[in-house]
């Protein structure tokens, strides 16, 4: 029996859980970032979605820790 593995979908919008996985951080941290205004999101009805461009912008604006 062969099991095919699907390639990841290049999404335009991410659920907070998916964004957390993409950034390798916790889901609650994503919600904290959205509440603080550090991570932009859109509301679609009762759900929140994060645009791929906003995730990329957030990462680009991170500053490295100095030792």
Coordinates of C-alpha atoms in Angstrom, one line a residue:
X1 CA 0.0 0.0 0.0
X2 CA 1.3 3.4 -1.0
X3 CA 0.3 6.6 0.8
X4 CA 0.6 9.8 -1.1
X5 CA 1.7 12.9 0.8
X6 CA 0.1 16.1 -0.4
X7 CA 2.2 19.1 -0.9
X8 CA 1.5 22.0 1.5
X9 CA -0.9 24.5 0.2
X10 CA 0.4 28.0 -0.4
X11 CA -2.4 29.9 1.5
X12 CA -3.3 33.5 1.2
X13 CA -5.1 33.5 4.6
X14 CA -4.2 31.6 7.7
X15 CA -6.2 30.6 10.8
X16 CA -4.4 31.7 14.0
X17 CA -3.5 28.0 14.6
X18 CA -1.9 27.7 11.1
X19 CA -0.1 31.0 11.6
X20 CA 1.3 29.7 14.9
X21 CA 2.5 26.6 13.2
X22 CA 4.1 28.6 10.3
X23 CA 6.0 30.8 12.8
X24 CA 6.8 27.9 15.2
X25 CA 5.2 29.7 18.2
X26 CA 2.2 29.0 20.3
X27 CA -1.4 29.7 19.4
X28 CA -1.9 31.9 22.5
X29 CA 1.1 34.0 21.4
X30 CA -0.5 34.6 18.1
X31 CA -3.7 35.9 19.9
X32 CA -1.5 38.1 22.1
X33 CA 0.3 39.6 19.1
X34 CA -3.1 40.3 17.4
X35 CA -4.5 41.9 20.6
X36 CA -1.4 44.1 21.0
X37 CA -1.6 45.2 17.3
X38 CA 1.8 43.6 16.5
X39 CA 0.2 41.2 14.0
X40 CA -2.5 42.4 11.7
X41 CA -5.5 40.3 11.0
X42 CA -8.9 40.5 9.4
X43 CA -12.3 39.4 10.7
X44 CA -14.5 37.3 8.5
X45 CA -17.8 36.9 10.4
X46 CA -16.8 35.5 13.8
X47 CA -13.4 34.2 12.6
X48 CA -10.0 35.8 12.4
X49 CA -7.6 35.3 9.5
X50 CA -4.1 36.5 9.0
X51 CA -2.9 37.4 5.5
X52 CA 0.4 35.7 4.4
X53 CA 1.8 39.2 3.6
X54 CA 1.1 40.3 7.2
X55 CA 2.9 37.2 8.6
X56 CA 5.9 38.0 6.3
X57 CA 5.8 41.7 7.4
X58 CA 5.8 40.7 11.1
X59 CA 8.8 38.4 10.6
X60 CA 10.7 41.0 8.7
X61 CA 10.2 43.6 11.4
X62 CA 11.6 41.3 14.2
X63 CA 14.9 42.5 15.6
X64 CA 17.6 40.0 16.5
X65 CA 18.5 39.7 20.2
X66 CA 21.8 41.1 21.1
X67 CA 24.1 39.1 23.3

